[in-house]
Amino acid sequence: MENQKVPISSVPNLKELSRPIANFPPSIWGDRFINYACEDENEQAQKERQVEELKEQVRRELAATVDKPLQQLNIIDATQRLGIAYHFENEIEESLEHIYLHTYVENNCFQGSHDLYSVALWFRLLRQDGYKVSCDVFDKFRDYEDNFKNSLMEDAKGLLELYEATHLSVHGEEMLDDALEFAKTRLESIVNHLNYPLAEQVRHALYRPLRKGLPRLEAVYFFRIYEAYDSHNKALLKLAKLDFNLLQSLHKKELSDMARWWKSLDFAAKFPFARDRLVEGYFWVLGVYFEPQYSLARKIIIKVFTMISTIDDIYDAYGTLDELELFTKAMQRWDVGSLDQLPEYMKPCYKSILDVYNEIEEEMDNQGSLFRMHYAKEVMKKLVEGYMDEAKWCHEKYVPTFEEYMPVALVTSGYTFLTTISYLGMGEIASKEAFDWLFSHPPVIEASESVCRLMDDMRSHKFEQERGHVASGIECYMKQYGVTEEEAHDEFRKQLVKAWKDINEECLRPYRVPKPLLMRILNLTRVIDVIYKNEDGYTHVKKAMKDNIASLLIDPMIV
């Protein structure tokens, strides 16, 4: 922490103020993404025609395997892993429903090939699509003592698929907990004896199981793995690569537009103490939804995201308690007239928030969805109130109990806020009923917030304590229960397992809201696992984050 004295002439009776400057690293990207070179229109049109032709070919292949469930499951799995399933949502939905009805409801088991790989793939794909198929289908792979059979020990492909399937477990499925431990332990022991590409698949899955991976990022990884298998579907692979490049062009155009907007605000100069993370924020948003139909939704959320990131840093890396009280009250009033009551340095941020929301409001009005703005404003007000609560704790050097800390910390995780904003540009499915459901704080939201908060605290605890940040969940837990930091981490890991099971449970049919809305929550949770698994990759942008951004926004696929 570095305390710096900064004159604030606009605050009465204060000549100099001591501020805990965090010294966040600057943006590493500069103006790299501002300029966007449009692709030749003829080349673009040719690629789009190729995509349409290949889509029809894949549809025919899906239809041709209607009575061959294992072949159909493999095609569906490949389309999902390659990031092109959004082109075939109806076909995949119909296929999985048919497989569910004919192999489970009618026969109460999977009647295709009975090897471990096939059963685990069947289980995972149906669970991913919300069907609560029973884990009893794995009974046949256990012995009379309920241990998994020794004959499975060398079945690396089957063990890998079993490992992936176990990450769809819900509470009360001890068999899947045992299966996870069994598969994980065995895969770790044999991975160095496997050949490429299976060895690479196993290493990747052990680091990040499919359930926790970002679809767009997982697709980039899977391209080379899939291509390395002689049995790969050439039409699928070509479609996936062409589609990736077309979407990447769209994403680069969006980021270019946002980069020019962000530069025009000049926040990097006006708020030098805050994190300048437009590009990382856009990567976060791509994790939530990458599909072309959500272009407007991305443009809305990235603008709000950059605003709230700056506000977050004003509250815990710069503002005094008196200043923050003024800003909190101004946010509650939501009125441009409140500008005059704010310190000079806060005014550009407050004005920009109002401007962004006015722009969104105009768009919502054009769509006949003006009701959404009430929710967007209320969730912002609640988030800022949470920031204020934490600022008071920090000012008073108060370490709350873990039970007192978590309700506030879940709010300041920002995940109810981001979920709300993510719905604004999603069209008719984001109904008033959906927003009311979201504001009832359902279990899936609490679980998503928990993953965000717990992983954030685990990775940023030491850095934040060094700079005089509010007590983290780790510190609260250690003090209350008299445990070591490692013991607190162990407890947090247990709570993360519970939270993921809650999410899995809430993503099963019957859905309480349309599935695309649930997917935003799932993907937001996945983003946290990607960015915060080993470090705070948003605040301290290192190799892993740079490589991830480059793979999605710089490097095209070679077709």
XYZ file of C-alpha atoms in Angstrom:
559
model
C 0.000 0.000 0.000
C 1.200 3.489 -0.780
C -0.413 6.424 1.011
C -0.327 9.540 -1.142
C -1.471 13.010 -0.173
C -3.695 14.505 -2.823
C -5.191 18.008 -2.650
C -8.958 18.064 -3.159
C -10.083 21.660 -3.384
C -13.723 20.777 -4.004
C -14.225 19.051 -0.649
C -14.950 21.548 2.173
C -12.504 21.813 5.063
C -10.041 19.358 3.532
C -6.725 20.583 2.189
C -4.877 17.290 1.831
C -6.101 13.743 1.996
C -4.214 10.507 2.529
C -5.275 7.923 -0.021
C -4.345 4.223 -0.229
C -3.262 4.169 -3.884
C -3.171 0.603 -5.215
C -0.716 1.247 -8.066
C -2.549 -1.019 -10.494
C -0.520 -1.901 -13.598
C -1.518 0.114 -16.700
C -3.198 -1.416 -19.725
C -0.795 -3.544 -21.758
C -2.694 -3.050 -25.020
C -2.399 0.668 -25.754
C -4.335 1.537 -28.939
C -3.870 -1.895 -30.506
C -7.579 -2.606 -30.918
C -8.745 0.858 -31.977
C -8.060 0.372 -35.667
C -10.045 -2.329 -37.413
C -9.363 -3.319 -41.013
C -12.559 -4.554 -42.639
C -12.259 -7.721 -44.690
C -12.882 -7.572 -48.422
C -16.646 -7.825 -48.981
C -16.327 -10.470 -51.686
C -14.125 -12.672 -49.494
C -16.531 -12.203 -46.601
C -19.509 -13.178 -48.761
C -17.684 -16.236 -50.084
C -16.932 -17.438 -46.544
C -20.535 -16.904 -45.528
C -21.722 -18.996 -48.497
C -19.310 -21.766 -47.529
C -20.611 -21.690 -43.967
C -24.203 -22.059 -45.145
C -23.303 -24.993 -47.405
C -21.413 -26.755 -44.620
C -24.247 -26.154 -42.157
C -26.627 -27.963 -44.487
C -24.198 -30.857 -44.765
C -23.977 -31.163 -40.973
C -27.770 -31.040 -40.688
C -28.019 -33.930 -43.126
C -25.488 -35.924 -41.113
C -27.408 -35.322 -37.898
C -30.626 -36.451 -39.565
C -28.939 -39.553 -40.998
C -27.916 -40.755 -37.531
C -31.365 -40.516 -35.943
C -31.411 -44.273 -35.296
C -27.735 -44.426 -34.317
C -27.626 -42.677 -30.931
C -23.896 -43.093 -30.292
C -22.953 -41.625 -33.673
C -25.396 -38.804 -33.104
C -24.005 -38.120 -29.632
C -20.479 -37.905 -31.044
C -21.565 -35.387 -33.696
C -23.411 -33.305 -31.096
C -20.394 -33.400 -28.782
C -18.097 -32.240 -31.579
C -20.387 -29.360 -32.612
C -20.544 -28.167 -29.009
C -16.811 -28.443 -28.371
C -15.993 -26.718 -31.678
C -18.211 -23.760 -30.785
C -20.766 -24.131 -33.579
C -23.689 -25.701 -31.709
C -25.543 -22.369 -31.828
C -26.141 -23.005 -35.539
C -27.951 -26.255 -34.746
C -29.876 -25.523 -31.566
C -33.179 -26.918 -32.827
C -31.629 -30.020 -34.365
C -29.590 -30.765 -31.236
C -32.592 -30.166 -28.991
C -34.724 -32.570 -31.030
C -31.966 -35.182 -31.201
C -31.291 -35.168 -27.464
C -34.997 -35.296 -26.658
C -35.344 -38.304 -28.968
C -32.345 -40.012 -27.366
C -33.653 -39.252 -23.870
C -37.106 -40.663 -24.616
C -35.946 -43.770 -26.463
C -32.888 -44.751 -24.430
C -33.930 -43.663 -20.945
C -37.635 -43.058 -20.425
C -38.756 -46.090 -22.428
C -35.867 -48.455 -21.703
C -34.534 -46.989 -18.430
C -30.977 -47.383 -19.653
C -28.676 -46.554 -22.552
C -29.119 -49.376 -25.031
C -26.260 -48.452 -27.328
C -22.656 -49.567 -26.851
C -22.201 -50.285 -23.172
C -18.574 -49.277 -22.769
C -17.704 -46.603 -20.207
C -17.012 -43.912 -22.805
C -20.417 -44.278 -24.467
C -22.421 -44.296 -21.241
C -20.499 -41.329 -19.800
C -20.896 -39.324 -23.029
C -24.631 -40.105 -23.062
C -24.930 -39.043 -19.420
C -22.956 -35.808 -19.854
C -24.710 -34.569 -22.972
C -28.167 -35.206 -21.528
C -27.262 -33.597 -18.202
C -25.806 -30.586 -20.045
C -29.137 -30.203 -21.796
C -31.039 -30.268 -18.518
C -32.204 -33.885 -18.413
C -31.856 -35.360 -14.922
C -30.801 -38.833 -15.967
C -29.831 -41.039 -13.041
C -26.204 -41.709 -12.189
C -27.281 -45.310 -11.569
C -26.308 -45.922 -15.207
C -22.737 -46.239 -13.882
C -23.636 -49.084 -11.503
C -22.573 -51.664 -14.057
C -18.991 -50.372 -13.854
C -18.707 -51.056 -10.099
C -17.984 -54.305 -8.285
C -19.895 -55.918 -5.435
C -18.124 -53.604 -2.944
C -19.274 -50.531 -4.912
C -15.748 -49.764 -6.099
C -15.119 -49.037 -9.755
C -13.829 -52.140 -11.499
C -10.099 -52.692 -12.019
C -10.808 -53.489 -15.660
C -11.433 -49.756 -16.229
C -7.918 -48.790 -15.158
C -6.470 -48.807 -18.675
C -9.516 -47.308 -20.414
C -8.137 -43.769 -20.656
C -10.782 -42.576 -23.106
C -13.594 -43.908 -20.927
C -12.046 -42.532 -17.731
C -11.691 -39.109 -19.332
C -15.345 -39.047 -20.337
C -16.371 -40.299 -16.879
C -14.271 -37.521 -15.314
C -16.004 -34.914 -17.484
C -19.439 -36.369 -16.690
C -18.905 -36.174 -12.924
C -18.703 -32.382 -13.114
C -22.445 -32.350 -13.861
C -23.234 -33.893 -10.458
C -25.794 -32.517 -8.013
C -26.194 -32.925 -4.259
C -26.748 -36.456 -3.012
C -24.900 -38.180 -5.854
C -22.109 -39.772 -3.824
C -21.499 -42.252 -6.631
C -20.392 -39.396 -8.900
C -18.195 -37.971 -6.134
C -16.499 -41.377 -5.904
C -16.287 -41.573 -9.690
C -14.586 -38.179 -9.837
C -11.943 -39.218 -7.326
C -11.425 -42.552 -9.066
C -11.154 -41.097 -12.577
C -9.018 -38.132 -11.532
C -6.537 -40.255 -9.582
C -6.186 -42.804 -12.354
C -5.861 -40.211 -15.136
C -3.146 -38.389 -13.203
C -1.210 -41.644 -12.893
C -1.379 -42.607 -16.585
C -1.336 -39.265 -18.417
C 2.424 -39.326 -19.002
C 2.139 -42.745 -20.628
C -0.526 -41.747 -23.148
C 0.014 -40.636 -26.730
C -0.993 -37.355 -28.354
C -3.724 -36.131 -28.708
C -5.356 -38.122 -25.885
C -2.575 -37.198 -23.454
C -3.106 -33.512 -24.194
C -6.865 -33.887 -23.739
C -6.374 -35.499 -20.344
C -3.933 -32.814 -19.157
C -6.287 -30.077 -20.259
C -9.316 -31.683 -18.604
C -7.442 -32.206 -15.335
C -6.617 -28.500 -15.332
C -10.038 -27.315 -16.483
C -12.958 -29.703 -16.946
C -15.320 -28.903 -19.782
C -18.090 -27.801 -17.410
C -15.903 -24.940 -16.153
C -14.421 -23.898 -19.492
C -15.520 -20.958 -21.629
C -17.125 -22.323 -24.820
C -15.261 -19.955 -27.153
C -11.901 -20.591 -25.487
C -12.481 -24.340 -25.336
C -13.229 -24.321 -29.063
C -9.848 -22.756 -29.843
C -8.135 -25.455 -27.822
C -10.238 -28.261 -29.318
C -9.572 -27.374 -32.976
C -6.081 -28.874 -32.978
C -7.070 -31.815 -30.756
C -10.011 -32.742 -32.960
C -7.973 -32.370 -36.136
C -5.326 -34.743 -34.762
C -7.812 -37.608 -34.618
C -7.986 -39.484 -37.932
C -11.708 -40.013 -37.389
C -12.536 -36.293 -37.306
C -15.417 -34.962 -39.395
C -13.837 -32.739 -42.048
C -17.029 -30.786 -42.743
C -17.486 -30.002 -39.058
C -13.897 -28.882 -38.644
C -13.929 -26.640 -41.720
C -17.256 -25.121 -40.689
C -15.924 -24.451 -37.196
C -12.782 -22.717 -38.452
C -14.622 -20.579 -41.007
C -17.237 -19.647 -38.447
C -14.572 -18.812 -35.871
C -12.879 -16.383 -38.246
C -16.158 -14.732 -39.256
C -17.107 -14.254 -35.622
C -13.636 -13.041 -34.736
C -14.011 -10.283 -37.339
C -17.306 -9.260 -35.744
C -15.769 -9.275 -32.264
C -12.771 -7.221 -33.402
C -15.127 -4.674 -34.966
C -17.118 -4.453 -31.721
C -13.962 -4.046 -29.659
C -12.659 -1.400 -32.055
C -15.870 0.597 -31.646
C -15.675 0.248 -27.861
C -11.987 1.184 -27.806
C -12.719 4.460 -29.616
C -15.597 5.182 -27.242
C -13.413 4.385 -24.223
C -10.588 6.584 -25.467
C -13.002 9.473 -26.017
C -13.947 9.300 -22.326
C -10.247 9.559 -21.379
C -10.790 7.625 -18.152
C -7.162 6.452 -18.109
C -6.091 10.072 -17.587
C -9.028 11.160 -15.423
C -8.795 8.129 -13.120
C -5.110 7.106 -13.175
C -5.575 5.192 -9.910
C -8.144 2.826 -11.485
C -7.646 -0.298 -13.577
C -7.739 0.423 -17.318
C -9.113 -2.902 -18.507
C -11.387 -2.424 -21.520
C -9.854 -5.329 -23.460
C -9.935 -7.683 -20.479
C -13.515 -6.593 -19.839
C -14.477 -7.406 -23.414
C -12.859 -10.833 -23.046
C -15.016 -11.294 -19.928
C -18.095 -10.368 -21.946
C -17.170 -12.763 -24.777
C -17.167 -15.453 -22.132
C -20.778 -14.606 -21.328
C -21.925 -14.739 -24.948
C -19.973 -14.839 -28.206
C -22.809 -15.591 -30.633
C -23.621 -12.985 -33.331
C -27.228 -12.498 -32.193
C -25.937 -11.041 -28.912
C -23.928 -8.216 -30.464
C -26.164 -5.514 -28.957
C -26.087 -7.254 -25.583
C -22.272 -7.225 -25.636
C -22.138 -3.537 -26.538
C -24.429 -2.723 -23.623
C -22.669 -4.796 -21.000
C -19.102 -3.780 -21.898
C -19.932 -0.101 -21.492
C -21.520 -0.708 -18.108
C -18.706 -3.106 -17.151
C -16.025 -0.455 -17.666
C -18.033 2.020 -15.610
C -18.471 -0.330 -12.668
C -14.809 -1.366 -12.738
C -13.853 2.295 -12.317
C -16.442 2.800 -9.568
C -15.114 -0.265 -7.745
C -11.634 1.261 -7.726
C -12.932 4.646 -6.592
C -14.458 2.939 -3.561
C -11.574 0.729 -2.507
C -8.491 2.323 -4.034
C -8.946 6.089 -3.851
C -12.035 7.750 -2.371
C -12.282 8.986 1.210
C -15.246 7.969 3.324
C -16.836 11.426 3.054
C -16.440 11.460 -0.731
C -17.862 7.975 -1.050
C -20.890 8.946 1.032
C -21.531 11.766 -1.432
C -21.166 9.447 -4.422
C -23.432 6.811 -2.869
C -26.153 9.382 -2.229
C -25.791 10.718 -5.776
C -26.250 7.200 -7.157
C -29.418 6.759 -5.096
C -30.834 10.036 -6.462
C -29.834 9.185 -10.061
C -30.042 12.787 -11.183
C -27.639 14.936 -13.174
C -28.313 17.690 -10.641
C -26.277 15.686 -8.124
C -23.084 16.479 -10.056
C -22.622 19.753 -8.214
C -22.448 17.943 -4.884
C -19.580 15.670 -5.910
C -15.808 16.184 -5.710
C -14.413 17.331 -9.028
C -12.633 14.071 -9.844
C -15.839 12.031 -9.403
C -17.936 14.087 -11.791
C -16.761 12.548 -15.106
C -17.535 9.060 -13.826
C -20.983 9.937 -12.516
C -21.873 11.834 -15.687
C -20.665 8.952 -17.877
C -22.806 6.452 -15.969
C -25.895 8.566 -16.544
C -24.988 8.980 -20.219
C -24.492 5.236 -20.750
C -27.768 4.431 -19.033
C -29.587 7.082 -21.073
C -28.200 5.500 -24.235
C -29.379 2.049 -23.099
C -32.751 3.479 -22.110
C -33.249 4.861 -25.604
C -32.478 1.431 -27.075
C -34.871 -0.288 -24.652
C -37.578 2.245 -25.480
C -37.167 1.507 -29.190
C -37.642 -2.196 -28.417
C -40.661 -1.633 -26.201
C -38.700 -2.952 -23.212
C -38.358 0.179 -21.121
C -39.347 -1.762 -17.985
C -35.843 -3.286 -17.940
C -34.265 0.018 -16.957
C -35.882 -0.089 -13.519
C -33.999 -3.314 -12.782
C -30.763 -2.006 -14.299
C -30.834 1.082 -12.083
C -31.889 -0.712 -8.906
C -29.152 -3.316 -9.194
C -26.575 -0.549 -9.694
C -27.802 1.260 -6.586
C -27.606 -1.918 -4.521
C -24.084 -2.648 -5.746
C -22.873 0.822 -4.808
C -24.477 0.465 -1.368
C -22.459 -2.725 -0.935
C -19.273 -0.906 -1.923
C -20.112 1.710 0.705
C -20.596 -0.925 3.413
C -17.167 -2.359 2.637
C -15.601 1.110 2.594
C -16.921 1.715 6.110
C -15.474 -1.584 7.317
C -12.135 -0.656 5.782
C -12.174 2.844 7.299
C -12.994 1.431 10.735
C -10.466 -1.413 10.298
C -13.336 -3.718 11.180
C -13.093 -7.440 10.444
C -16.646 -8.811 10.276
C -17.601 -12.394 10.975
C -17.738 -14.590 7.904
C -21.546 -14.734 8.211
C -21.701 -10.939 8.343
C -19.213 -10.558 5.506
C -20.731 -12.885 2.910
C -24.144 -11.217 2.294
C -22.377 -7.935 1.498
C -19.548 -9.641 -0.371
C -21.973 -11.553 -2.580
C -23.502 -8.246 -3.644
C -20.100 -6.649 -4.285
C -19.015 -9.656 -6.324
C -21.067 -7.817 -8.944
C -22.581 -10.977 -10.366
C -26.254 -10.194 -9.813
C -25.417 -6.815 -11.314
C -23.667 -8.280 -14.369
C -26.371 -10.902 -14.893
C -29.028 -8.183 -14.860
C -27.109 -6.070 -17.366
C -26.405 -9.128 -19.532
C -30.163 -9.637 -19.989
C -30.834 -6.115 -21.289
C -29.923 -6.790 -24.914
C -31.194 -10.361 -25.161
C -34.554 -9.681 -26.755
C -38.010 -10.908 -25.845
C -36.950 -13.821 -23.630
C -35.715 -11.281 -21.053
C -39.250 -10.670 -19.798
C -40.438 -8.856 -16.692
C -41.025 -12.280 -15.120
C -37.395 -13.192 -15.810
C -36.123 -10.036 -14.108
C -38.454 -10.608 -11.153
C -37.066 -14.138 -10.879
C -33.529 -12.764 -10.957
C -34.321 -10.201 -8.258
C -35.746 -12.956 -6.025
C -32.105 -14.075 -5.676
C -32.604 -17.712 -6.741
C -30.082 -20.394 -5.676
C -28.290 -20.357 -9.036
C -27.483 -16.660 -8.617
C -26.285 -17.092 -5.040
C -24.101 -19.983 -6.173
C -22.645 -17.951 -9.045
C -21.946 -15.044 -6.702
C -20.315 -17.449 -4.250
C -17.954 -18.834 -6.890
C -17.024 -15.294 -7.902
C -16.489 -14.057 -4.365
C -14.647 -17.108 -3.030
C -12.265 -17.391 -5.999
C -11.649 -13.643 -6.032
C -10.828 -13.642 -2.317
C -8.573 -16.683 -2.611
C -6.509 -15.140 -5.405
C -6.413 -11.456 -4.423
C -6.285 -11.748 -0.609
C -2.579 -11.045 -0.123
C -2.325 -8.189 -2.634
C -5.403 -6.476 -1.216
C -4.230 -6.767 2.386
C -0.863 -5.274 1.450
C -2.628 -2.177 0.150
C -5.050 -1.761 3.055
C -8.145 -3.191 1.368
C -11.234 -4.242 3.318
C -10.843 -7.611 5.050
C -11.355 -10.450 2.579
C -13.373 -13.578 3.207
C -10.121 -15.420 3.911
C -9.198 -12.975 6.679
C -12.727 -13.028 8.137
C -12.788 -16.814 8.200
C -9.299 -17.116 9.711
C -10.086 -14.682 12.508
C -13.510 -16.107 13.367
C -12.502 -19.768 13.408
C -8.865 -19.447 14.454
C -7.551 -21.356 11.445
C -4.552 -20.960 9.172
C -4.746 -19.417 5.726
C -4.393 -22.849 4.112
C -7.231 -24.220 6.246
C -9.401 -21.291 5.151
C -8.543 -22.089 1.532
C -9.536 -25.718 2.099
C -12.930 -24.624 3.422
C -13.410 -22.264 0.474
C -12.658 -25.115 -1.937
C -15.381 -27.197 -0.260
C -17.814 -24.312 -0.626
C -16.894 -24.003 -4.303
C -17.787 -27.666 -4.844
C -21.143 -27.041 -3.165
C -21.792 -23.934 -5.275
C -21.113 -25.782 -8.532
C -23.522 -28.539 -7.495
C -26.133 -25.850 -6.800
C -25.589 -24.440 -10.295
C -25.870 -27.888 -11.862
C -29.106 -28.530 -9.964
C -30.629 -25.233 -11.084
C -29.742 -25.932 -14.715
C -31.904 -29.062 -14.816
C -35.383 -29.195 -16.304
C -38.000 -27.928 -15.788
C -36.344 -24.544 -16.247
C -37.678 -21.651 -14.194
C -36.611 -19.203 -16.917
C -35.653 -19.754 -20.582
C -32.422 -21.717 -20.928
C -30.464 -18.885 -22.659
C -30.907 -16.786 -19.503
C -29.547 -19.596 -17.330
C -26.596 -19.953 -19.697
C -25.550 -16.373 -19.003
C -25.264 -17.230 -15.311
C -23.352 -20.430 -16.042
C -20.977 -18.624 -18.396
C -20.378 -15.775 -15.955
C -19.381 -18.404 -13.406
C -17.070 -20.043 -15.918
C -15.350 -16.715 -16.605
C -14.327 -16.514 -12.966
C -12.767 -19.980 -13.074
C -10.780 -19.000 -16.162
C -9.572 -15.599 -14.939
C -9.090 -16.354 -11.232
C -8.069 -20.022 -11.097
C -4.403 -19.338 -10.308
C -4.227 -15.549 -10.046
C -6.252 -12.367 -10.388
C -5.860 -12.234 -14.145
C -8.029 -9.131 -14.482
C -5.996 -6.888 -12.189
C -2.575 -8.360 -13.011
C -2.621 -9.266 -16.692
C 0.022 -11.934 -17.195
C 0.823 -14.550 -19.823
C -2.283 -16.701 -19.377
C -4.668 -13.783 -19.827
C -2.654 -12.329 -22.719
C -2.657 -15.682 -24.500
C -6.395 -16.139 -23.983
C -7.148 -12.688 -25.376
C -4.812 -13.207 -28.320
C -6.435 -16.535 -29.181
C -9.892 -14.959 -29.360
C -9.186 -11.464 -30.664
C -5.883 -11.515 -32.556
C -5.002 -14.917 -33.999
C -7.267 -16.254 -36.785
C -7.750 -19.935 -37.531
C -5.900 -21.357 -40.519
C -8.552 -23.064 -42.632
